[in-house]
């Protein structure tokens, strides 16, 4: 049996070969080795779009309270376009949606004259609602 860390480092084809315990007696030992199981928000277990949509709506409400001039110019669709453009321009962070959200928000805050330190609080607000 391989560890979870080793499984993550393997290719998708190699990860597919990771199997369940050989016998029910092996299961308690296997469960004792893992303290946390995480799942990507990727439609595997349930649709993720409603979750993201709700979190983005909560984020935009926060944005309107904290940065009214920015929120007045950028609705949700505009914020998504800004992140998409950043995704294309920054392949070094394109794989990390949280980093894209943070950098995108930092750029917009600076453009509108708000402190870029607000970006971390904004992303935290989004993540809190996404993870409900």
PDB file of C-alpha atoms in Angstrom:
ATOM      1  CA  UNK A   1       0.000   0.000   0.000  1.00  0.00           C
ATOM      2  CA  UNK A   2       1.392   3.455  -0.879  1.00  0.00           C
ATOM      3  CA  UNK A   3       1.021   6.603   1.194  1.00  0.00           C
ATOM      4  CA  UNK A   4      -1.339   9.413   0.212  1.00  0.00           C
ATOM      5  CA  UNK A   5       1.617  11.694  -0.445  1.00  0.00           C
ATOM      6  CA  UNK A   6       3.144   9.156  -2.802  1.00  0.00           C
ATOM      7  CA  UNK A   7      -0.203   8.716  -4.547  1.00  0.00           C
ATOM      8  CA  UNK A   8      -0.495  12.456  -5.174  1.00  0.00           C
ATOM      9  CA  UNK A   9       2.960  12.550  -6.750  1.00  0.00           C
ATOM     10  CA  UNK A  10       2.072   9.833  -9.240  1.00  0.00           C
ATOM     11  CA  UNK A  11       0.583  10.464 -12.646  1.00  0.00           C
ATOM     12  CA  UNK A  12      -3.211  10.106 -13.083  1.00  0.00           C
ATOM     13  CA  UNK A  13      -2.681   6.673 -14.640  1.00  0.00           C
ATOM     14  CA  UNK A  14      -0.495   5.593 -11.734  1.00  0.00           C
ATOM     15  CA  UNK A  15      -2.981   7.025  -9.200  1.00  0.00           C
ATOM     16  CA  UNK A  16      -5.750   4.972 -10.793  1.00  0.00           C
ATOM     17  CA  UNK A  17      -3.861   1.850  -9.785  1.00  0.00           C
ATOM     18  CA  UNK A  18      -4.085   2.713  -6.064  1.00  0.00           C
ATOM     19  CA  UNK A  19      -6.434   0.128  -4.598  1.00  0.00           C
ATOM     20  CA  UNK A  20      -8.530  -0.340  -1.500  1.00  0.00           C
ATOM     21  CA  UNK A  21      -7.287  -2.526   1.377  1.00  0.00           C
ATOM     22  CA  UNK A  22      -6.956  -6.173   0.445  1.00  0.00           C
ATOM     23  CA  UNK A  23      -9.130  -7.332   3.327  1.00  0.00           C
ATOM     24  CA  UNK A  24     -11.571  -5.697   5.737  1.00  0.00           C
ATOM     25  CA  UNK A  25      -9.026  -6.320   8.499  1.00  0.00           C
ATOM     26  CA  UNK A  26      -6.601  -3.948   6.724  1.00  0.00           C
ATOM     27  CA  UNK A  27      -9.115  -1.085   6.730  1.00  0.00           C
ATOM     28  CA  UNK A  28      -8.677   0.061  10.367  1.00  0.00           C
ATOM     29  CA  UNK A  29      -4.910   0.281   9.876  1.00  0.00           C
ATOM     30  CA  UNK A  30      -5.407   2.270   6.683  1.00  0.00           C
ATOM     31  CA  UNK A  31      -7.848   4.670   8.367  1.00  0.00           C
ATOM     32  CA  UNK A  32      -5.439   5.289  11.230  1.00  0.00           C
ATOM     33  CA  UNK A  33      -2.767   6.515   8.809  1.00  0.00           C
ATOM     34  CA  UNK A  34      -4.872   9.342   7.359  1.00  0.00           C
ATOM     35  CA  UNK A  35      -6.022  12.362   9.320  1.00  0.00           C
ATOM     36  CA  UNK A  36      -7.635  14.384   6.548  1.00  0.00           C
ATOM     37  CA  UNK A  37      -9.281  13.693   3.227  1.00  0.00           C
ATOM     38  CA  UNK A  38      -9.747  16.583   0.799  1.00  0.00           C
ATOM     39  CA  UNK A  39     -11.768  16.748  -2.381  1.00  0.00           C
ATOM     40  CA  UNK A  40     -11.435  19.218  -5.214  1.00  0.00           C
ATOM     41  CA  UNK A  41     -14.399  21.383  -6.048  1.00  0.00           C
ATOM     42  CA  UNK A  42     -14.669  19.923  -9.545  1.00  0.00           C
ATOM     43  CA  UNK A  43     -18.146  18.442 -10.027  1.00  0.00           C
ATOM     44  CA  UNK A  44     -17.013  14.969  -8.922  1.00  0.00           C
ATOM     45  CA  UNK A  45     -19.479  14.705  -6.048  1.00  0.00           C
ATOM     46  CA  UNK A  46     -21.872  17.546  -6.834  1.00  0.00           C
ATOM     47  CA  UNK A  47     -22.106  20.551  -9.142  1.00  0.00           C
ATOM     48  CA  UNK A  48     -19.679  23.264  -8.068  1.00  0.00           C
ATOM     49  CA  UNK A  49     -21.106  26.175 -10.099  1.00  0.00           C
ATOM     50  CA  UNK A  50     -23.852  27.042  -7.575  1.00  0.00           C
ATOM     51  CA  UNK A  51     -21.277  27.100  -4.772  1.00  0.00           C
ATOM     52  CA  UNK A  52     -18.920  29.360  -6.716  1.00  0.00           C
ATOM     53  CA  UNK A  53     -21.783  31.613  -7.852  1.00  0.00           C
ATOM     54  CA  UNK A  54     -22.971  32.110  -4.246  1.00  0.00           C
ATOM     55  CA  UNK A  55     -19.437  32.773  -2.999  1.00  0.00           C
ATOM     56  CA  UNK A  56     -18.809  35.281  -5.791  1.00  0.00           C
ATOM     57  CA  UNK A  57     -22.092  37.078  -5.029  1.00  0.00           C
ATOM     58  CA  UNK A  58     -21.078  37.319  -1.352  1.00  0.00           C
ATOM     59  CA  UNK A  59     -17.648  38.547  -2.421  1.00  0.00           C
ATOM     60  CA  UNK A  60     -19.141  41.221  -4.679  1.00  0.00           C
ATOM     61  CA  UNK A  61     -21.347  42.425  -1.820  1.00  0.00           C
ATOM     62  CA  UNK A  62     -18.208  42.661   0.361  1.00  0.00           C
ATOM     63  CA  UNK A  63     -16.439  44.488  -2.470  1.00  0.00           C
ATOM     64  CA  UNK A  64     -19.298  47.010  -2.714  1.00  0.00           C
ATOM     65  CA  UNK A  65     -19.034  47.717   1.018  1.00  0.00           C
ATOM     66  CA  UNK A  66     -15.232  47.989   1.072  1.00  0.00           C
ATOM     67  CA  UNK A  67     -14.523  49.485  -2.368  1.00  0.00           C
ATOM     68  CA  UNK A  68     -17.675  51.083  -3.769  1.00  0.00           C
ATOM     69  CA  UNK A  69     -15.976  52.701  -6.782  1.00  0.00           C
ATOM     70  CA  UNK A  70     -14.437  49.400  -7.895  1.00  0.00           C
ATOM     71  CA  UNK A  71     -17.671  47.447  -7.384  1.00  0.00           C
ATOM     72  CA  UNK A  72     -19.645  50.058  -9.321  1.00  0.00           C
ATOM     73  CA  UNK A  73     -17.439  49.543 -12.389  1.00  0.00           C
ATOM     74  CA  UNK A  74     -16.840  45.777 -12.115  1.00  0.00           C
ATOM     75  CA  UNK A  75     -19.780  43.415 -11.843  1.00  0.00           C
ATOM     76  CA  UNK A  76     -19.281  39.640 -11.489  1.00  0.00           C
ATOM     77  CA  UNK A  77     -18.882  39.119 -15.245  1.00  0.00           C
ATOM     78  CA  UNK A  78     -16.277  41.864 -15.456  1.00  0.00           C
ATOM     79  CA  UNK A  79     -14.328  40.389 -12.528  1.00  0.00           C
ATOM     80  CA  UNK A  80     -14.384  36.984 -14.245  1.00  0.00           C
ATOM     81  CA  UNK A  81     -13.088  38.518 -17.490  1.00  0.00           C
ATOM     82  CA  UNK A  82     -10.297  40.221 -15.574  1.00  0.00           C
ATOM     83  CA  UNK A  83      -9.296  36.886 -13.982  1.00  0.00           C
ATOM     84  CA  UNK A  84      -9.498  35.142 -17.371  1.00  0.00           C
ATOM     85  CA  UNK A  85      -7.204  37.736 -18.917  1.00  0.00           C
ATOM     86  CA  UNK A  86      -4.796  37.303 -16.022  1.00  0.00           C
ATOM     87  CA  UNK A  87      -4.997  33.516 -16.468  1.00  0.00           C
ATOM     88  CA  UNK A  88      -3.838  33.948 -20.063  1.00  0.00           C
ATOM     89  CA  UNK A  89      -1.135  36.469 -19.179  1.00  0.00           C
ATOM     90  CA  UNK A  90       0.264  34.627 -16.151  1.00  0.00           C
ATOM     91  CA  UNK A  91       0.810  30.927 -16.915  1.00  0.00           C
ATOM     92  CA  UNK A  92       2.935  30.723 -13.749  1.00  0.00           C
ATOM     93  CA  UNK A  93      -0.209  31.033 -11.600  1.00  0.00           C
ATOM     94  CA  UNK A  94      -2.871  29.865 -14.067  1.00  0.00           C
ATOM     95  CA  UNK A  95      -3.201  26.547 -12.219  1.00  0.00           C
ATOM     96  CA  UNK A  96      -4.068  28.271  -8.916  1.00  0.00           C
ATOM     97  CA  UNK A  97      -7.485  29.952  -8.901  1.00  0.00           C
ATOM     98  CA  UNK A  98      -6.931  31.422  -5.444  1.00  0.00           C
ATOM     99  CA  UNK A  99      -3.695  33.059  -6.589  1.00  0.00           C
ATOM    100  CA  UNK A 100      -5.472  34.360  -9.700  1.00  0.00           C
ATOM    101  CA  UNK A 101      -8.218  35.852  -7.526  1.00  0.00           C
ATOM    102  CA  UNK A 102      -5.658  37.469  -5.231  1.00  0.00           C
ATOM    103  CA  UNK A 103      -3.462  38.959  -7.966  1.00  0.00           C
ATOM    104  CA  UNK A 104      -6.481  40.097  -9.979  1.00  0.00           C
ATOM    105  CA  UNK A 105      -7.952  41.836  -6.960  1.00  0.00           C
ATOM    106  CA  UNK A 106      -4.608  43.429  -6.074  1.00  0.00           C
ATOM    107  CA  UNK A 107      -4.397  44.847  -9.597  1.00  0.00           C
ATOM    108  CA  UNK A 108      -7.931  46.240  -9.480  1.00  0.00           C
ATOM    109  CA  UNK A 109      -7.490  47.705  -6.010  1.00  0.00           C
ATOM    110  CA  UNK A 110      -4.332  49.492  -7.141  1.00  0.00           C
ATOM    111  CA  UNK A 111      -6.060  50.735 -10.287  1.00  0.00           C
ATOM    112  CA  UNK A 112      -8.829  52.299  -8.200  1.00  0.00           C
ATOM    113  CA  UNK A 113      -6.514  53.696  -5.529  1.00  0.00           C
ATOM    114  CA  UNK A 114      -7.483  51.308  -2.746  1.00  0.00           C
ATOM    115  CA  UNK A 115      -4.890  49.637  -0.493  1.00  0.00           C
ATOM    116  CA  UNK A 116      -3.825  46.330  -2.046  1.00  0.00           C
ATOM    117  CA  UNK A 117      -3.758  44.846   1.464  1.00  0.00           C
ATOM    118  CA  UNK A 118      -7.556  44.556   1.108  1.00  0.00           C
ATOM    119  CA  UNK A 119      -7.013  41.799  -1.465  1.00  0.00           C
ATOM    120  CA  UNK A 120      -6.130  39.178   1.140  1.00  0.00           C
ATOM    121  CA  UNK A 121      -9.254  39.994   3.145  1.00  0.00           C
ATOM    122  CA  UNK A 122     -11.384  39.841   0.004  1.00  0.00           C
ATOM    123  CA  UNK A 123     -10.048  36.456  -1.048  1.00  0.00           C
ATOM    124  CA  UNK A 124     -10.471  35.180   2.503  1.00  0.00           C
ATOM    125  CA  UNK A 125     -14.090  36.370   2.415  1.00  0.00           C
ATOM    126  CA  UNK A 126     -14.665  34.552  -0.880  1.00  0.00           C
ATOM    127  CA  UNK A 127     -13.017  31.353   0.396  1.00  0.00           C
ATOM    128  CA  UNK A 128     -15.047  31.380   3.597  1.00  0.00           C
ATOM    129  CA  UNK A 129     -18.278  31.448   1.570  1.00  0.00           C
ATOM    130  CA  UNK A 130     -16.973  28.949  -0.992  1.00  0.00           C
ATOM    131  CA  UNK A 131     -16.079  26.481   1.751  1.00  0.00           C
ATOM    132  CA  UNK A 132     -19.452  26.545   3.507  1.00  0.00           C
TER     133      UNK A 132
END
